[in-house]
Coordinates of C-alpha atoms in Angstrom, one line a residue:
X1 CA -5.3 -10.8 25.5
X2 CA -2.0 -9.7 23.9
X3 CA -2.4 -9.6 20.3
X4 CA 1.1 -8.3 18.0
X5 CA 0.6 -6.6 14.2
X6 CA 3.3 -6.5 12.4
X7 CA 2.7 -3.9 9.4
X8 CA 5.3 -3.3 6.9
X9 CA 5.0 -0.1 4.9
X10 CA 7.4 0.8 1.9
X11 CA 9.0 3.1 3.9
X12 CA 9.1 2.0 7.5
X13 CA 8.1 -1.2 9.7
X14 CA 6.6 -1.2 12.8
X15 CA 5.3 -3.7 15.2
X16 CA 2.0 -3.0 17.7
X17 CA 1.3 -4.8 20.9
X18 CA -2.6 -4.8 21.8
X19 CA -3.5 -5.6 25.2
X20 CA -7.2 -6.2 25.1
X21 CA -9.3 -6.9 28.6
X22 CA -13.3 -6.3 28.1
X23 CA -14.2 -3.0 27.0
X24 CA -10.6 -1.8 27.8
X25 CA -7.9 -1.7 24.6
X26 CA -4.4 0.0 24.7
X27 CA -2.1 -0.2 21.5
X28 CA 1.9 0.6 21.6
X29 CA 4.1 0.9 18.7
X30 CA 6.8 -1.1 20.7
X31 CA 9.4 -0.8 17.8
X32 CA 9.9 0.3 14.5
X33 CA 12.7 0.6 12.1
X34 CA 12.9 2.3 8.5
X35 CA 12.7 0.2 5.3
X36 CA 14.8 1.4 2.3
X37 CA 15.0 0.0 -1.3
X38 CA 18.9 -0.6 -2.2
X39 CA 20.4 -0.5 -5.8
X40 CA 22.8 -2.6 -7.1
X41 CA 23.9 -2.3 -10.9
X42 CA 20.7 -0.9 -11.9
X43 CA 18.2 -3.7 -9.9
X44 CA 16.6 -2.1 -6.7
X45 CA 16.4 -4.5 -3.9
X46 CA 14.8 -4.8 -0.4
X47 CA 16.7 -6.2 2.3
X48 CA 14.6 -8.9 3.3
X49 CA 16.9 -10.3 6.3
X50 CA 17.0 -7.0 7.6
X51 CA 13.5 -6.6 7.6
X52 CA 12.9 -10.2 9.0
X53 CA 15.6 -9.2 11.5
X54 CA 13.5 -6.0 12.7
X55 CA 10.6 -8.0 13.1
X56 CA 11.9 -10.2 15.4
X57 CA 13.5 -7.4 17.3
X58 CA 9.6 -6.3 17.9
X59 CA 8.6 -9.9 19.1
X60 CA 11.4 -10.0 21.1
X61 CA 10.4 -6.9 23.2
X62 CA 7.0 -8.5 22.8
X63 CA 7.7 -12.0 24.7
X64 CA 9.8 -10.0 27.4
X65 CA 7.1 -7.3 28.4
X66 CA 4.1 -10.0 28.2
X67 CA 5.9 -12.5 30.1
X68 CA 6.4 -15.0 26.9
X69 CA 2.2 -14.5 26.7
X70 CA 1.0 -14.0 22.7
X71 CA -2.1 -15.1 21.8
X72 CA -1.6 -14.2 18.4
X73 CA 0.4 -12.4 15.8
X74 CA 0.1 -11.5 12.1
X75 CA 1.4 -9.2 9.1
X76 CA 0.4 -7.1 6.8
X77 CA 2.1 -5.5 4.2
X78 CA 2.5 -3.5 0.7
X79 CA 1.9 -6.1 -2.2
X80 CA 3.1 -7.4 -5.0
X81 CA 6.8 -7.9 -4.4
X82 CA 7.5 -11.6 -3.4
X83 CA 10.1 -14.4 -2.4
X84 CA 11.1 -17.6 -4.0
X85 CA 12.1 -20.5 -2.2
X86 CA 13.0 -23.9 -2.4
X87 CA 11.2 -27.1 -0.7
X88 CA 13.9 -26.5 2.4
X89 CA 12.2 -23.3 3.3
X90 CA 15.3 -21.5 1.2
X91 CA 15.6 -18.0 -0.5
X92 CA 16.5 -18.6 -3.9
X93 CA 17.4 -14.8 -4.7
X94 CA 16.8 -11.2 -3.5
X95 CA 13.2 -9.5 -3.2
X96 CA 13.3 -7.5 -5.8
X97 CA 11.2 -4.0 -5.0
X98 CA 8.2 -3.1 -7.1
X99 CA 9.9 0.5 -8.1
X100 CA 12.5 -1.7 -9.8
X101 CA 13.2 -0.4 -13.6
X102 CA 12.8 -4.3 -15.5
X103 CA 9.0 -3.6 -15.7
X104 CA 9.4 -0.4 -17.7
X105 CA 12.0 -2.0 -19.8
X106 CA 10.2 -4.7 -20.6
X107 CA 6.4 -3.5 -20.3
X108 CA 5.6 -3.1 -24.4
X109 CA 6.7 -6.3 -24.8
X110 CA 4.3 -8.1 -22.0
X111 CA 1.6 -6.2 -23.2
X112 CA 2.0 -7.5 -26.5
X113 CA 1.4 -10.8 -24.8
X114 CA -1.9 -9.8 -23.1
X115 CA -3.4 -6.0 -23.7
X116 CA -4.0 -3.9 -20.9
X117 CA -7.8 -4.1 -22.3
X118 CA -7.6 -8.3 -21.8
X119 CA -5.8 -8.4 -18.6
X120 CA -8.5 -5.5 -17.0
X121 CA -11.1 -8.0 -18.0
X122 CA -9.3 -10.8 -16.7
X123 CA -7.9 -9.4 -13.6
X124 CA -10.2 -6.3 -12.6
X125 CA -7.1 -4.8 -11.5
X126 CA -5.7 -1.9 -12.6
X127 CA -2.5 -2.0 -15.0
X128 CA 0.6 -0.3 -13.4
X129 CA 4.3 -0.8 -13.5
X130 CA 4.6 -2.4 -9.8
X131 CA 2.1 -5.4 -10.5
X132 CA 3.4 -9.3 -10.0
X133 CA 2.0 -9.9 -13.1
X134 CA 5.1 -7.6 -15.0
X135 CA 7.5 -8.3 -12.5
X136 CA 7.5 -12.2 -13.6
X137 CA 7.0 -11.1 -17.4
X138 CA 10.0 -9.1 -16.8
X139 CA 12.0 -12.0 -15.1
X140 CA 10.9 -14.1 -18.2
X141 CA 12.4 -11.4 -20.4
X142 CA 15.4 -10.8 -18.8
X143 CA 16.1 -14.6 -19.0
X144 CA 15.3 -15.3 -14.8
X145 CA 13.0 -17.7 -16.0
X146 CA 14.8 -20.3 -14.8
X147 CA 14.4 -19.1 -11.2
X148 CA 10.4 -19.8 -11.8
X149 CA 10.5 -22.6 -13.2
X150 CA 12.9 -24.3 -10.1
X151 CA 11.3 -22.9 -7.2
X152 CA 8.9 -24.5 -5.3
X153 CA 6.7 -21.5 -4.0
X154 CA 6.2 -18.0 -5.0
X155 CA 5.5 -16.0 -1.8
X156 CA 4.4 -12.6 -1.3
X157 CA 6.5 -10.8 1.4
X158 CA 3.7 -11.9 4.6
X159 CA 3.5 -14.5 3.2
X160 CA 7.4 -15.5 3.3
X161 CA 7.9 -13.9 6.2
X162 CA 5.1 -16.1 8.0
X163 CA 7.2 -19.2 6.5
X164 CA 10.0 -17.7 8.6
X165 CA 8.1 -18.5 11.4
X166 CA 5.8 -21.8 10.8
X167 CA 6.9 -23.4 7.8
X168 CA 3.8 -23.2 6.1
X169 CA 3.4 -21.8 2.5
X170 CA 0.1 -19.6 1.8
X171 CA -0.7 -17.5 -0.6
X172 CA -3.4 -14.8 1.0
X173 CA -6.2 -14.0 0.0
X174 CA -6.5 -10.1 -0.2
X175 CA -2.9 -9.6 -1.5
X176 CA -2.9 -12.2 -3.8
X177 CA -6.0 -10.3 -5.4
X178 CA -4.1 -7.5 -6.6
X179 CA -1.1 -9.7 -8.1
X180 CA -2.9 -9.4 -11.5
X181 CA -3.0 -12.9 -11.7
X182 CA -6.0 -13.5 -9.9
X183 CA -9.7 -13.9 -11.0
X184 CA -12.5 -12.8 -9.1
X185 CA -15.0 -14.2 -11.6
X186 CA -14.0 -17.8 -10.5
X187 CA -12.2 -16.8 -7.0
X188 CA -9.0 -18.2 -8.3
X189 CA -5.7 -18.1 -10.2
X190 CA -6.2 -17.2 -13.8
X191 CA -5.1 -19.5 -16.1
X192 CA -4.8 -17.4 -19.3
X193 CA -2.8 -14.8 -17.3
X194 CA -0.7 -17.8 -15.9
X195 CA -0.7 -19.5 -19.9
X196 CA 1.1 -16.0 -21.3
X197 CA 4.4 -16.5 -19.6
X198 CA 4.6 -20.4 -18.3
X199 CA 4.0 -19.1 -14.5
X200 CA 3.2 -22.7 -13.0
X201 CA -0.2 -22.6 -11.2
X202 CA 1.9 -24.8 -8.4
X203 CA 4.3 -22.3 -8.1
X204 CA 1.7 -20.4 -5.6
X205 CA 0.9 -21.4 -2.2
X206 CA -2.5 -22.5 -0.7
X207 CA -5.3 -19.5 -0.8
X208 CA -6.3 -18.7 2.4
X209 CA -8.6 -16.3 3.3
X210 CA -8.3 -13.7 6.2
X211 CA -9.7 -14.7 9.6
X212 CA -7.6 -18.0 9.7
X213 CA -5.9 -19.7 12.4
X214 CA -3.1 -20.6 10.7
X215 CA -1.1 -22.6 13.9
X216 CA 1.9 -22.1 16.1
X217 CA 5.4 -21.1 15.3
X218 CA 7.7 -24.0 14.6
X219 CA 9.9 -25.6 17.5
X220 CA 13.4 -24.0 15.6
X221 CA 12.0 -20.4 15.9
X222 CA 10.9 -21.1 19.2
X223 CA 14.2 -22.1 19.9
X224 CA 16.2 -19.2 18.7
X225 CA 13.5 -16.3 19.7
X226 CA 13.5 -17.9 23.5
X227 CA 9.7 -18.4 23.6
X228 CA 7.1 -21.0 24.1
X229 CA 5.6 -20.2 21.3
X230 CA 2.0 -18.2 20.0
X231 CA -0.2 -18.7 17.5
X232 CA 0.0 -16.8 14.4
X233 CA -3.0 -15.4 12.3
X234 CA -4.0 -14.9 9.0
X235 CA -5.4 -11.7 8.3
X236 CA -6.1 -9.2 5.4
X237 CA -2.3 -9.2 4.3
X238 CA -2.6 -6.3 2.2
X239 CA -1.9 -3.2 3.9
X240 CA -4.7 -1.2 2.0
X241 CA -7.3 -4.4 2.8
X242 CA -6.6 -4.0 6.8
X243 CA -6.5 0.4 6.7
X244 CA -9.6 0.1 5.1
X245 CA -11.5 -2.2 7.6
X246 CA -10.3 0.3 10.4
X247 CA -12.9 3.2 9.5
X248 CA -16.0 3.5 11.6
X249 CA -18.1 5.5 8.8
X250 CA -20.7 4.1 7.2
X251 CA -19.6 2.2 3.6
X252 CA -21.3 5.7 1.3
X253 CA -17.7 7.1 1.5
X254 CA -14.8 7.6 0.0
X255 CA -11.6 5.8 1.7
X256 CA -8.4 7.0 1.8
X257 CA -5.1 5.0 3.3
X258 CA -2.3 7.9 3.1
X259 CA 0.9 6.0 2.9
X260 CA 3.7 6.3 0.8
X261 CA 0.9 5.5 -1.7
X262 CA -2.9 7.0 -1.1
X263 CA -5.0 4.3 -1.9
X264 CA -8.2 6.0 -2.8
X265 CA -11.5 3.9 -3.2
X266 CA -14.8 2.7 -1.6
X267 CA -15.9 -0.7 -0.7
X268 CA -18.8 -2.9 -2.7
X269 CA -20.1 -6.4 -2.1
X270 CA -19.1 -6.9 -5.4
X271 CA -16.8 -6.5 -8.6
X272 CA -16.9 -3.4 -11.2
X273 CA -15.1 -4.4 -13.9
X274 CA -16.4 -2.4 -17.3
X275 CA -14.8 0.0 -19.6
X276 CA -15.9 2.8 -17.2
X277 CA -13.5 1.2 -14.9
X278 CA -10.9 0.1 -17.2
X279 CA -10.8 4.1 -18.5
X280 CA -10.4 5.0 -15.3
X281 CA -8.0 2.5 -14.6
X282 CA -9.5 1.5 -11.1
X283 CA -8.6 -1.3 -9.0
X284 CA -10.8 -4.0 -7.8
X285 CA -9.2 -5.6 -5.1
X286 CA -10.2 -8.1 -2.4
X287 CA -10.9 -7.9 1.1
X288 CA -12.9 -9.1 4.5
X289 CA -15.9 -10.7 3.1
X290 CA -18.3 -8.6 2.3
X291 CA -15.7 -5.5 1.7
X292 CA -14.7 -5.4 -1.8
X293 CA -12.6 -2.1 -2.6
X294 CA -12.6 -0.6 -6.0
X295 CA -9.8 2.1 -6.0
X296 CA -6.8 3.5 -7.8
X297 CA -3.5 4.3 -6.1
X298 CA -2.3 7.6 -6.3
X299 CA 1.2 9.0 -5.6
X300 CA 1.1 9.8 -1.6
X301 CA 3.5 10.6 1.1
X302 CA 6.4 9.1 -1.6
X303 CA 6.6 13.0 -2.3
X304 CA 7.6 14.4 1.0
X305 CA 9.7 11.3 1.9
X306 CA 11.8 11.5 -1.0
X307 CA 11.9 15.4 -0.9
X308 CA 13.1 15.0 3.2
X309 CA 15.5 12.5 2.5
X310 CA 17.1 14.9 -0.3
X311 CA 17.1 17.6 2.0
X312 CA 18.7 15.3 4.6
X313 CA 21.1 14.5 3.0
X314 CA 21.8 18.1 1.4
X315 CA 22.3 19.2 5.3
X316 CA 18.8 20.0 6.0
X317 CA 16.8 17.5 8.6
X318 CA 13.2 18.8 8.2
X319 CA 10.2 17.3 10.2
X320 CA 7.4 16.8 9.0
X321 CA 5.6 19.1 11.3
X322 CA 8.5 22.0 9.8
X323 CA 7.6 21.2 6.1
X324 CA 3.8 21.9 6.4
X325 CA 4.7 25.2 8.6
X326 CA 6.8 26.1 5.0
X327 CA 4.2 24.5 2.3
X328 CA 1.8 26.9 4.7
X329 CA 3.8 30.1 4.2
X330 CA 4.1 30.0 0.3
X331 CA 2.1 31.5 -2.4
X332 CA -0.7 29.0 -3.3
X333 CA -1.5 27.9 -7.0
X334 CA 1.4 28.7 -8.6
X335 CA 2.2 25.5 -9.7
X336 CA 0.6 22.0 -10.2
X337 CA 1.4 18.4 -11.5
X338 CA 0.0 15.6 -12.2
X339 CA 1.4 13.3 -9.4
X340 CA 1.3 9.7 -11.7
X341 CA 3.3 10.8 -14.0
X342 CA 5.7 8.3 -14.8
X343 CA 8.6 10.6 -13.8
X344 CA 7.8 11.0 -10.3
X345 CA 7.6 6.8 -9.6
X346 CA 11.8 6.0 -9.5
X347 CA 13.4 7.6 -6.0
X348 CA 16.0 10.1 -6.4
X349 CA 16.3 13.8 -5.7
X350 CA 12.0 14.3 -5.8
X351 CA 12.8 18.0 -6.2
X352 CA 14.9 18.5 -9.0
X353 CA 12.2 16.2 -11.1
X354 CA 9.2 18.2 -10.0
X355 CA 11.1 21.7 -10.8
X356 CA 12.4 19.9 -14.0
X357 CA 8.7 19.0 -14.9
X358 CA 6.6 22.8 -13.8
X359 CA 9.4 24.4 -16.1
X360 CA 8.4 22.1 -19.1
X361 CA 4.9 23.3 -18.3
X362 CA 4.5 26.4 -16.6
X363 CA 8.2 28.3 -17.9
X364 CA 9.1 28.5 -14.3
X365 CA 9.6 26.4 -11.8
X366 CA 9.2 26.3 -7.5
X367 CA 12.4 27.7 -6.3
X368 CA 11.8 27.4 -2.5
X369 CA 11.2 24.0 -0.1
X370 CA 7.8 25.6 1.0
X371 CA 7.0 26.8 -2.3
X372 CA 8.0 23.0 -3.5
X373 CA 6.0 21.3 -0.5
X374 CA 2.8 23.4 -0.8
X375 CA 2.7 22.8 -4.8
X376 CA 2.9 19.1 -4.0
X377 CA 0.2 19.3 -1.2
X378 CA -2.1 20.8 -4.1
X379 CA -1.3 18.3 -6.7
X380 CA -2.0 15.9 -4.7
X381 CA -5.2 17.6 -3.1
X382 CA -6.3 17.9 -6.8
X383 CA -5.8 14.7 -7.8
X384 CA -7.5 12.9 -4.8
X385 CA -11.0 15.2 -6.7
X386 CA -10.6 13.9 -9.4
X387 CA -10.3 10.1 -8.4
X388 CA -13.3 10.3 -6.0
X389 CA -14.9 11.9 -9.2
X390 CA -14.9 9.3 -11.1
X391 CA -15.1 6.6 -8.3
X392 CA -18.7 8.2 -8.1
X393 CA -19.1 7.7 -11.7
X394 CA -18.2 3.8 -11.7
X395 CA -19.4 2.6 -8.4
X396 CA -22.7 4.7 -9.1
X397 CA -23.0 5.7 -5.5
X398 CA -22.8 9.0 -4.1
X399 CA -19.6 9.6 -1.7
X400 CA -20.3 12.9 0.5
X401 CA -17.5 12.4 3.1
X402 CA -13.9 11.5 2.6
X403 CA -12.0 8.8 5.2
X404 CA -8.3 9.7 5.4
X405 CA -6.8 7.1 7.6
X406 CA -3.1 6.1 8.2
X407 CA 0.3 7.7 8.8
X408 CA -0.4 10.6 6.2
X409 CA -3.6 11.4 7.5
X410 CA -1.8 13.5 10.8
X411 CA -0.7 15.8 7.9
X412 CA -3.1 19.0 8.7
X413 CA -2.3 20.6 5.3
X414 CA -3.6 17.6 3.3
X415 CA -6.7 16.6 4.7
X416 CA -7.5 20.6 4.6
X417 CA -6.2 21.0 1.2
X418 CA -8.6 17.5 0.6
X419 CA -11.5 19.0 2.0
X420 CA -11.1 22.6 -0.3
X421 CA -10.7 20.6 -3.3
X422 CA -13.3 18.5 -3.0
X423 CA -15.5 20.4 -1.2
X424 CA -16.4 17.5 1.3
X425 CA -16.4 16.6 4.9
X426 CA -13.2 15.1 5.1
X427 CA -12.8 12.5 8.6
X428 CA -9.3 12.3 9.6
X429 CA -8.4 8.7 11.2
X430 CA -7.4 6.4 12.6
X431 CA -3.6 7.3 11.9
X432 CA -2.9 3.9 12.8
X433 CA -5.2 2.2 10.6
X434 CA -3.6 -0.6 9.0
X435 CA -2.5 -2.4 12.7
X436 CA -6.1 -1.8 14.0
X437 CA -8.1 -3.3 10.8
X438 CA -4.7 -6.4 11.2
X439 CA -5.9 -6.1 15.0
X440 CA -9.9 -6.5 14.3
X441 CA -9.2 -9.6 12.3
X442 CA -7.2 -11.1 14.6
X443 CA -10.0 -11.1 17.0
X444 CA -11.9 -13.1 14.8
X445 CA -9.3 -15.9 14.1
X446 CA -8.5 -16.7 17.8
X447 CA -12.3 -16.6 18.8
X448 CA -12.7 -13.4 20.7
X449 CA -15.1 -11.9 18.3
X450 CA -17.6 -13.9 16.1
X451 CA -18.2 -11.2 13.5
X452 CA -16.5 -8.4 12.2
X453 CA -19.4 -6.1 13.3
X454 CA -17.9 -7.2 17.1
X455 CA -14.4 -7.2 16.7
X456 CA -15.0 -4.1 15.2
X457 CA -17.4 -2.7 18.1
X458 CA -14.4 -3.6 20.2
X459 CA -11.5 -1.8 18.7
X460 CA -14.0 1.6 18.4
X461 CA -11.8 3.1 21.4
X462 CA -8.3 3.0 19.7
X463 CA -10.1 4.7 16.8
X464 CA -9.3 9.2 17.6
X465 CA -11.0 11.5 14.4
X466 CA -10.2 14.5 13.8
X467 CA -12.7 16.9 11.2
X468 CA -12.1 19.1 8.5
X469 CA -14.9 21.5 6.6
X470 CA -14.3 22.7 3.2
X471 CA -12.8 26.3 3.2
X472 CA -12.6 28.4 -0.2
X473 CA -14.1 25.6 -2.1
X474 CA -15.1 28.0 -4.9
X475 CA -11.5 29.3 -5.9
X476 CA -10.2 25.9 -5.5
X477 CA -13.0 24.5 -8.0
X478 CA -11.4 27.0 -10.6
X479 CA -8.1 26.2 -10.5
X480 CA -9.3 22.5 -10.2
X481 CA -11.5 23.1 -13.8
X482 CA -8.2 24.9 -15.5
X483 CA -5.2 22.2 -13.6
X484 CA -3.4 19.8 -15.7
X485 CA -5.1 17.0 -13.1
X486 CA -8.6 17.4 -14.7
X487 CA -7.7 17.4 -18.5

C-alpha cells in the first residue's frame, strides 16, 4: 500500500509517503516547505494558496514515484483557523492566523457575552486567545459579520483544503471539538455558544468522524495534478488528536506533542469538565473513539523558532543542534519565566521580550544566546511540572512516565531538562508522530486494519524511543518550589 499524510504544522508543512507490505513499513518525508504568518496593516494572515500549492507539490512527487498508485491520502493540521466559501467552492477572504491581534482587542467584550466560567461549562475547552469561538466574536465586532452571515460553509484549514480536492464540505470531528463551539454533552454544535453571536448552525459542514472514507478526488483535480485519481481519508484532523494516537505506552501517562505548541495531557474515555478543570484551565478535546485528551497547551518550540529566525536575520543562522550546544554551556537557574504569558504569544524579536520581561522581575536580564536558550529550556521544563501536576489532580490518575513525541521531542536538552524537573521517566518518540497516528487511521478507513489496536500493531516499527532518567531532581525541585511557574 502507498498511503500519503499531509501534516501542516504552524511553522512548517510536510508530506509523508508510507509504503506498507505485511509486517514491512517505510515512511519518507518526500517534501516539505515552511509556513509563515504574513501581516498586512495590523491583520496576520496565512497564505493559504501557497500552502495548498506546497501540498500539491508533495502529491505530485507522490503520483510520480508510485507510478500514479495512492490508495489513500489525508491531513492533519493545527486548529482553529478556518476558510469561508461560497456554494461554488470559492474563498470569500483570507485565512486569518490564530496569533492575529482582533481577539485581544475584542476579548472583554465577547466575554461579556458568555463568561469564561459559562463557556468552560459549555465547551470543556479551555479559554485562550486563538479559539474559533473569539475569532468570529471578533469578526462580529469588527463589523465582518457580513462575511458569516453570506458564506455557505465555515471550514477549518483540512477541512478546506480537502474541498480543494473532492468538493465535499466536512466539518471533522476531533478539530471541530476544540473550536469552542462544540458540546461534548450532546456530541454536537452548541447552540447557546452559536445564540451569542448569530453564528448559523448551517454555516458548518457535516460532522464526520475519523476513520472515514470520504471518496475520490474530483475529475478537475484529477485533471490538473495528471492522475487517475486516489481516495482520500478522513482522519483525526487535529494535529495534537493524530501525535497523540502515535505513542505505544500504556494510557497512565502523561503525553506530550512538542510543536511550536507542547500540547501536554493524557487521554480518558470520558470528559472532565469541573471547576478543578476550569482553574486549571485544561482542555478537553476529542479524539479516536475511545481516546479523549484532557490537556492544556503550553508555549513550545514557538521560543526557539522565533529566537532563530531573529538571529537569522540579525546575521546569525544557528541550528538547532548549535543552540542546545549554547543553552548547554550557560550558567543554569539564573533566570525563569512563565512561558504563557501573554507577551510571549505575538511573533517578533522572541529575545528582546524575554530580556524585557526577566529585567521587570529579576533586575537583570540574559545577555547571551546560550544564556537566553538555556533560560527558555528551563521555563519551559518547569512549566511542563507543573501542568502534569495538576493534570494528576483533575484526571485523578497517577502519571509516572512522560511521552514527548513530535519534532521537538529530538531536542536532547528538553526532554532532559523534562525529566529533572519532573523527576520522571521521560520516553522520547516518535519524532514523527502526528503523520504516523494520520497513518494508523488511515489504515482503518481503507480496510487494512479493523481496529486501532491493529493498525496500531502495524505501524509499531516506524515508532524509534529514545529514554531519559531524572538527573539532580532534588536542586531542580527547589528552584521549581521558589520559580515564578509554581506561584
Amino acid at each position: 500500500m502507498n498511503i500519503l499524510a499531509f501534516d501542516l504544522g504552524a511553522s512548517g508543512g510536510k508530506l509523508f509517503l508510507a509504503k506498507i507490505d505485511g509486517d514491512n513499513v517505510s515512511i519518507e518525508n518526500i517534501h516539505r516547505f515552511d509556513n509563515v504568518s504574513y501581516s498586512a496593516n495590523g491583520a496576520l494572515f496565512w497564505d493559504i494558496i501557497n500552502i495548498y500549492k506546497e501540498m500539491n507539490v508533495g502529491i505530485k512527487k507522490a503520483i510520480e514515484m508510485t507510478d500514479d498508485q495512492i490508495d489513500s491520502f489525508a491531513i492533519d493540521s493545527f486548529s482553529n483557523d478556518f476558510g469561508l466559501i461560497d456554494k461554488n467552492g470559492q474563498l470569500l477572504t483570507q485565512v486569518r492566523c490564530y496569533r492575529d491581534e482582533r481577539t485581544a482587542r475584542h476579548a472583554d467584550k465577547i466575554y461579556s457575552k458568555l463568561s469564561k466560567e459559562k463557556l468552560y461549562e459549555l465547551s470543556g475547552n479551555q479559554n485562550a486567545l486563538f479559539n474559533t469561538y473569539l475569532q468570529l466574536g471578533a469578526m462580529r465586532e469588527d463589523g465582518h459579520g457580513f462575511l458569516l452571515d453570506n458564506a455557505y460553509k465555515l471550514l477549518f484549514i483540512p477541512d478546506l483544503l480537502i474541498n480543494f480536492l473532492t468538493g465535499k464540505t466536512i466539518s471533522e470531528y476531533t478539530i471541530s471539538s476544540v473550536s469552542q463551539l462544540y458540546d461534548f454533552k450532546k456530541d454536537d454544535w452548541c447552540q447557546e455558544i452559536l445564540d451569542s453571536y448569530d453564528i448559523p448552525r448551517e454555516l458548518f459542514g457535516t460532522l464526520t468522524k475519523p476513520g472515514t472514507l470520504l471518496g475520490n478526488t474530483q475529475e478537475s483535480y484529477n485533471e490538473m495534478m495528471g492522475t487517475k485519481g486516489f481516495p482520500v481519508s478522513v482522519v483525526c484532523e487535529h494535529d495534537t488528536a493524530s501525535a497523540y494516537l502515535s505513542s505505544p505506552l500504556h494510557t497512565d501517562c502523561a503525553l506530550v506533542s512538542c510543536g511550536t505548541w507542547s500540547l501536554i495531557g493524557t487521554e480518558l474515555d470520558h470528559c472532565v469538565i469541573t471547576p478543578e478543570g476550569y482553574a486549571a484551565n485544561l482542555a478537553n478535546e476529542g479524539g479516536y473513539e475511545g481516546h479523549h485528551r484532557i490537556l492544556r497547551n503550553v508555549m513550545g518550540s514557538w521560543f526557539i523558532q522565533e529566537s532563530k529566525r531573529y538571529y537569522k536575520e540579525h546575521g546569525k543562522d544557528y541550528s538547532f543542534s548549535e543552540l542546545g550546544e549554547l543553552a548547554e554551556a550557560a550558567e543554569p537557574f539564573r533566570f525563569l519565566f512563565d512561558p504563557d504569558e501573554p507577551v510571549f504569544y505575538n511573533p517578533g524579536n522572541m529575545p528582546k521580550k524575554i530580556q524585557k520581561y526577566c529585567m521587570e522581575h529579576y533586575g537583570e536580564a540574559p545577555e547571551t544566546v546560550g544564556e537566553i536558550i538555556r533560560c527558555i529550556y528551563e521555563s519551559l521544563a518547569m512549566k511542563f511540572r507543573w501542568t502534569v501536576e495538576q493534570l494528576e489532580k483533575v484526571s485523578g490518575k497517577e502519571l509516572p512516565v512522560i511521552n514527548m513525541m513530535g519534532g521537538g521531542s529530538k531536542a536532547e536538552i528538553l526532554c532532559q531538562f523534562v525529566a529533572n524537573a519532573c523527576g520522571r521517566k521521560v520516553v522520547a518518540g516518535p519524532d514523527e508522530a502526528t503523520a504516523i497516528g494520520n497513518i494508523t487511521v488511515q489504515l482503518i478507513s481503507i480496510g487494512a486494519a479493523s481496529s486501532l489496536d491493529e493498525a496500531k500493531n502495524i505501524m509499531a516499527s516506524a515508532s524509534k524511543m529514545r529514554e531519559y532518567l531524572p538527573q539532580n531532581h532534588e536542586e531542580w525541585d527547589v528552584k521549581y518550589q521558589k520559580c515564578i511557574i509554581n506561584k
